[in-house]
């Protein structure tokens, strides 16, 4: 959401698997066929896309460089236009096997075909500034996860890191979205830092989209 305009600007789609009478996080996203993921993406986009300006879809780096996935997602963008499709590039251990050249080539390909790129969890794990700076000229958005710092008992670094990534976002003219906003105090902190784009349980929890 954009807090300063009190508007919902996009949805992030989180794929879940049903089993044992409940929805849960899939153990292996790669085990879900590309065509099935794309079908769900299209159905969801057509159902909720008119309510917002963008829909985000998560891929790890191996999925991101898959030519079949790329062409399928570019086709989705053409189909749901003018709603913007944003690919959130997540970080996994095995992703380190993906070369930077291949990743950069795929990034340019998506960008040239109207698909926006979001770099997830900047400042955390492998996504340090040094590791993502070559991608920033092709990114439309960066996401900063406050919960990662809380989980690592590094809350004291949040303000400093937010100020740093705000400067980076301004330099490259891209959006900075802050994830993990859970309390009124954190909401006020982002107000004080003049950061409009936010996501987190403080504003609303994920809910099931019924497609049929």
PDB file of N, CA and C in Angstrom, residues 115-165:
ATOM      1  N   UNK A 115       7.949  -6.376 -18.362  1.00  0.00           N
ATOM      2  CA  UNK A 115       7.778  -6.999 -17.047  1.00  0.00           C
ATOM      3  C   UNK A 115       8.694  -6.292 -16.052  1.00  0.00           C
ATOM      4  N   UNK A 116       8.135  -5.854 -14.935  1.00  0.00           N
ATOM      5  CA  UNK A 116       8.938  -5.142 -13.946  1.00  0.00           C
ATOM      6  C   UNK A 116       9.674  -6.120 -13.027  1.00  0.00           C
ATOM      7  N   UNK A 117      10.821  -5.663 -12.521  1.00  0.00           N
ATOM      8  CA  UNK A 117      11.677  -6.494 -11.682  1.00  0.00           C
ATOM      9  C   UNK A 117      11.789  -5.883 -10.286  1.00  0.00           C
ATOM     10  N   UNK A 118      11.592  -6.725  -9.282  1.00  0.00           N
ATOM     11  CA  UNK A 118      11.744  -6.304  -7.888  1.00  0.00           C
ATOM     12  C   UNK A 118      12.809  -7.178  -7.231  1.00  0.00           C
ATOM     13  N   UNK A 119      13.782  -6.548  -6.590  1.00  0.00           N
ATOM     14  CA  UNK A 119      14.826  -7.281  -5.885  1.00  0.00           C
ATOM     15  C   UNK A 119      14.412  -7.406  -4.424  1.00  0.00           C
ATOM     16  N   UNK A 120      14.178  -8.641  -3.989  1.00  0.00           N
ATOM     17  CA  UNK A 120      13.619  -8.894  -2.662  1.00  0.00           C
ATOM     18  C   UNK A 120      14.708  -8.945  -1.595  1.00  0.00           C
ATOM     19  N   UNK A 121      14.337  -8.556  -0.388  1.00  0.00           N
ATOM     20  CA  UNK A 121      15.206  -8.704   0.797  1.00  0.00           C
ATOM     21  C   UNK A 121      16.567  -8.026   0.649  1.00  0.00           C
ATOM     22  N   UNK A 122      16.592  -6.827   0.064  1.00  0.00           N
ATOM     23  CA  UNK A 122      17.878  -6.131  -0.050  1.00  0.00           C
ATOM     24  C   UNK A 122      18.405  -5.818   1.353  1.00  0.00           C
ATOM     25  N   UNK A 123      19.724  -5.905   1.482  1.00  0.00           N
ATOM     26  CA  UNK A 123      20.350  -5.665   2.777  1.00  0.00           C
ATOM     27  C   UNK A 123      20.384  -6.875   3.676  1.00  0.00           C
ATOM     28  N   UNK A 124      19.774  -7.988   3.229  1.00  0.00           N
ATOM     29  CA  UNK A 124      19.732  -9.216   4.023  1.00  0.00           C
ATOM     30  C   UNK A 124      20.381 -10.362   3.255  1.00  0.00           C
ATOM     31  N   UNK A 125      20.971 -11.291   3.992  1.00  0.00           N
ATOM     32  CA  UNK A 125      21.523 -12.483   3.363  1.00  0.00           C
ATOM     33  C   UNK A 125      22.506 -12.169   2.250  1.00  0.00           C
ATOM     34  N   UNK A 126      22.270 -12.767   1.071  1.00  0.00           N
ATOM     35  CA  UNK A 126      23.171 -12.601  -0.073  1.00  0.00           C
ATOM     36  C   UNK A 126      22.939 -11.276  -0.795  1.00  0.00           C
ATOM     37  N   UNK A 127      21.774 -10.647  -0.546  1.00  0.00           N
ATOM     38  CA  UNK A 127      21.408  -9.460  -1.317  1.00  0.00           C
ATOM     39  C   UNK A 127      21.980  -8.166  -0.729  1.00  0.00           C
ATOM     40  N   UNK A 128      23.288  -8.143  -0.545  1.00  0.00           N
ATOM     41  CA  UNK A 128      23.985  -6.928  -0.120  1.00  0.00           C
ATOM     42  C   UNK A 128      24.062  -5.957  -1.297  1.00  0.00           C
ATOM     43  N   UNK A 129      24.421  -4.728  -1.018  1.00  0.00           N
ATOM     44  CA  UNK A 129      24.526  -3.734  -2.082  1.00  0.00           C
ATOM     45  C   UNK A 129      25.526  -4.180  -3.144  1.00  0.00           C
ATOM     46  N   UNK A 130      26.668  -4.705  -2.719  1.00  0.00           N
ATOM     47  CA  UNK A 130      27.693  -5.135  -3.673  1.00  0.00           C
ATOM     48  C   UNK A 130      27.173  -6.226  -4.605  1.00  0.00           C
ATOM     49  N   UNK A 131      26.296  -7.087  -4.083  1.00  0.00           N
ATOM     50  CA  UNK A 131      25.800  -8.201  -4.889  1.00  0.00           C
ATOM     51  C   UNK A 131      24.627  -7.837  -5.786  1.00  0.00           C
ATOM     52  N   UNK A 132      23.964  -6.715  -5.534  1.00  0.00           N
ATOM     53  CA  UNK A 132      22.812  -6.356  -6.367  1.00  0.00           C
ATOM     54  C   UNK A 132      23.031  -5.081  -7.186  1.00  0.00           C
ATOM     55  N   UNK A 133      24.156  -4.387  -6.981  1.00  0.00           N
ATOM     56  CA  UNK A 133      24.323  -3.077  -7.629  1.00  0.00           C
ATOM     57  C   UNK A 133      24.324  -3.164  -9.158  1.00  0.00           C
ATOM     58  N   UNK A 134      24.805  -4.287  -9.733  1.00  0.00           N
ATOM     59  CA  UNK A 134      24.811  -4.405 -11.195  1.00  0.00           C
ATOM     60  C   UNK A 134      23.401  -4.574 -11.752  1.00  0.00           C
ATOM     61  N   UNK A 135      22.450  -4.966 -10.894  1.00  0.00           N
ATOM     62  CA  UNK A 135      21.075  -5.192 -11.330  1.00  0.00           C
ATOM     63  C   UNK A 135      20.197  -3.961 -11.156  1.00  0.00           C
ATOM     64  N   UNK A 136      20.642  -3.035 -10.337  1.00  0.00           N
ATOM     65  CA  UNK A 136      19.812  -1.873  -9.997  1.00  0.00           C
ATOM     66  C   UNK A 136      19.384  -1.035 -11.209  1.00  0.00           C
ATOM     67  N   UNK A 137      20.239  -0.869 -12.235  1.00  0.00           N
ATOM     68  CA  UNK A 137      19.782  -0.079 -13.388  1.00  0.00           C
ATOM     69  C   UNK A 137      18.598  -0.702 -14.123  1.00  0.00           C
ATOM     70  N   UNK A 138      18.353  -2.006 -13.907  1.00  0.00           N
ATOM     71  CA  UNK A 138      17.265  -2.696 -14.603  1.00  0.00           C
ATOM     72  C   UNK A 138      16.080  -2.993 -13.687  1.00  0.00           C
ATOM     73  N   UNK A 139      16.206  -2.650 -12.419  1.00  0.00           N
ATOM     74  CA  UNK A 139      15.144  -2.920 -11.451  1.00  0.00           C
ATOM     75  C   UNK A 139      14.144  -1.770 -11.411  1.00  0.00           C
ATOM     76  N   UNK A 140      12.902  -2.108 -11.090  1.00  0.00           N
ATOM     77  CA  UNK A 140      11.860  -1.103 -10.908  1.00  0.00           C
ATOM     78  C   UNK A 140      11.553  -0.903  -9.431  1.00  0.00           C
ATOM     79  N   UNK A 141      12.022  -1.860  -8.608  1.00  0.00           N
ATOM     80  CA  UNK A 141      11.638  -1.853  -7.203  1.00  0.00           C
ATOM     81  C   UNK A 141      12.661  -2.638  -6.391  1.00  0.00           C
ATOM     82  N   UNK A 142      12.865  -2.209  -5.151  1.00  0.00           N
ATOM     83  CA  UNK A 142      13.619  -3.008  -4.184  1.00  0.00           C
ATOM     84  C   UNK A 142      12.759  -3.149  -2.937  1.00  0.00           C
ATOM     85  N   UNK A 143      12.881  -4.301  -2.276  1.00  0.00           N
ATOM     86  CA  UNK A 143      12.073  -4.561  -1.087  1.00  0.00           C
ATOM     87  C   UNK A 143      12.991  -4.816   0.106  1.00  0.00           C
ATOM     88  N   UNK A 144      12.686  -4.143   1.189  1.00  0.00           N
ATOM     89  CA  UNK A 144      13.478  -4.253   2.414  1.00  0.00           C
ATOM     90  C   UNK A 144      12.610  -4.945   3.466  1.00  0.00           C
ATOM     91  N   UNK A 145      13.096  -6.065   3.996  1.00  0.00           N
ATOM     92  CA  UNK A 145      12.314  -6.876   4.937  1.00  0.00           C
ATOM     93  C   UNK A 145      12.746  -6.618   6.373  1.00  0.00           C
ATOM     94  N   UNK A 146      11.949  -5.850   7.104  1.00  0.00           N
ATOM     95  CA  UNK A 146      12.278  -5.580   8.506  1.00  0.00           C
ATOM     96  C   UNK A 146      12.288  -6.855   9.341  1.00  0.00           C
ATOM     97  N   UNK A 147      11.445  -7.826   8.970  1.00  0.00           N
ATOM     98  CA  UNK A 147      11.369  -9.056   9.759  1.00  0.00           C
ATOM     99  C   UNK A 147      12.680  -9.839   9.745  1.00  0.00           C
ATOM    100  N   UNK A 148      13.457  -9.704   8.668  1.00  0.00           N
ATOM    101  CA  UNK A 148      14.751 -10.400   8.622  1.00  0.00           C
ATOM    102  C   UNK A 148      15.695  -9.878   9.702  1.00  0.00           C
ATOM    103  N   UNK A 149      15.638  -8.574   9.935  1.00  0.00           N
ATOM    104  CA  UNK A 149      16.493  -7.976  10.962  1.00  0.00           C
ATOM    105  C   UNK A 149      15.992  -8.333  12.354  1.00  0.00           C
ATOM    106  N   UNK A 150      14.665  -8.396  12.513  1.00  0.00           N
ATOM    107  CA  UNK A 150      14.119  -8.816  13.806  1.00  0.00           C
ATOM    108  C   UNK A 150      14.512 -10.256  14.116  1.00  0.00           C
ATOM    109  N   UNK A 151      14.403 -11.122  13.109  1.00  0.00           N
ATOM    110  CA  UNK A 151      14.709 -12.537  13.313  1.00  0.00           C
ATOM    111  C   UNK A 151      16.178 -12.762  13.661  1.00  0.00           C
ATOM    112  N   UNK A 152      17.054 -11.871  13.182  1.00  0.00           N
ATOM    113  CA  UNK A 152      18.492 -11.986  13.470  1.00  0.00           C
ATOM    114  C   UNK A 152      18.920 -11.135  14.667  1.00  0.00           C
ATOM    115  N   UNK A 153      17.923 -10.604  15.395  1.00  0.00           N
ATOM    116  CA  UNK A 153      18.200  -9.735  16.554  1.00  0.00           C
ATOM    117  C   UNK A 153      19.070  -8.538  16.177  1.00  0.00           C
ATOM    118  N   UNK A 154      18.759  -7.955  15.008  1.00  0.00           N
ATOM    119  CA  UNK A 154      19.516  -6.792  14.532  1.00  0.00           C
ATOM    120  C   UNK A 154      18.590  -5.599  14.299  1.00  0.00           C
ATOM    121  N   UNK A 155      17.565  -5.474  15.162  1.00  0.00           N
ATOM    122  CA  UNK A 155      16.631  -4.361  15.009  1.00  0.00           C
ATOM    123  C   UNK A 155      17.336  -3.011  15.025  1.00  0.00           C
ATOM    124  N   UNK A 156      18.445  -2.942  15.756  1.00  0.00           N
ATOM    125  CA  UNK A 156      19.164  -1.666  15.892  1.00  0.00           C
ATOM    126  C   UNK A 156      19.718  -1.170  14.556  1.00  0.00           C
ATOM    127  N   UNK A 157      19.783  -2.059  13.546  1.00  0.00           N
ATOM    128  CA  UNK A 157      20.314  -1.660  12.245  1.00  0.00           C
ATOM    129  C   UNK A 157      19.226  -1.189  11.274  1.00  0.00           C
ATOM    130  N   UNK A 158      17.966  -1.341  11.652  1.00  0.00           N
ATOM    131  CA  UNK A 158      16.876  -1.093  10.708  1.00  0.00           C
ATOM    132  C   UNK A 158      16.865   0.342  10.199  1.00  0.00           C
ATOM    133  N   UNK A 159      16.937   1.314  11.092  1.00  0.00           N
ATOM    134  CA  UNK A 159      16.854   2.721  10.664  1.00  0.00           C
ATOM    135  C   UNK A 159      18.012   3.083   9.742  1.00  0.00           C
ATOM    136  N   UNK A 160      19.216   2.708  10.138  1.00  0.00           N
ATOM    137  CA  UNK A 160      20.399   3.002   9.322  1.00  0.00           C
ATOM    138  C   UNK A 160      20.282   2.371   7.938  1.00  0.00           C
ATOM    139  N   UNK A 161      19.838   1.110   7.895  1.00  0.00           N
ATOM    140  CA  UNK A 161      19.712   0.409   6.622  1.00  0.00           C
ATOM    141  C   UNK A 161      18.590   0.993   5.759  1.00  0.00           C
ATOM    142  N   UNK A 162      17.494   1.389   6.384  1.00  0.00           N
ATOM    143  CA  UNK A 162      16.411   2.006   5.623  1.00  0.00           C
ATOM    144  C   UNK A 162      16.856   3.319   4.999  1.00  0.00           C
ATOM    145  N   UNK A 163      17.613   4.091   5.735  1.00  0.00           N
ATOM    146  CA  UNK A 163      18.119   5.358   5.202  1.00  0.00           C
ATOM    147  C   UNK A 163      19.061   5.110   4.024  1.00  0.00           C
ATOM    148  N   UNK A 164      19.894   4.063   4.145  1.00  0.00           N
ATOM    149  CA  UNK A 164      20.822   3.729   3.069  1.00  0.00           C
ATOM    150  C   UNK A 164      20.064   3.312   1.805  1.00  0.00           C
ATOM    151  N   UNK A 165      19.078   2.406   1.965  1.00  0.00           N
ATOM    152  CA  UNK A 165      18.372   1.899   0.791  1.00  0.00           C
ATOM    153  C   UNK A 165      17.411   2.937   0.212  1.00  0.00           C
TER     154      UNK A 165
END
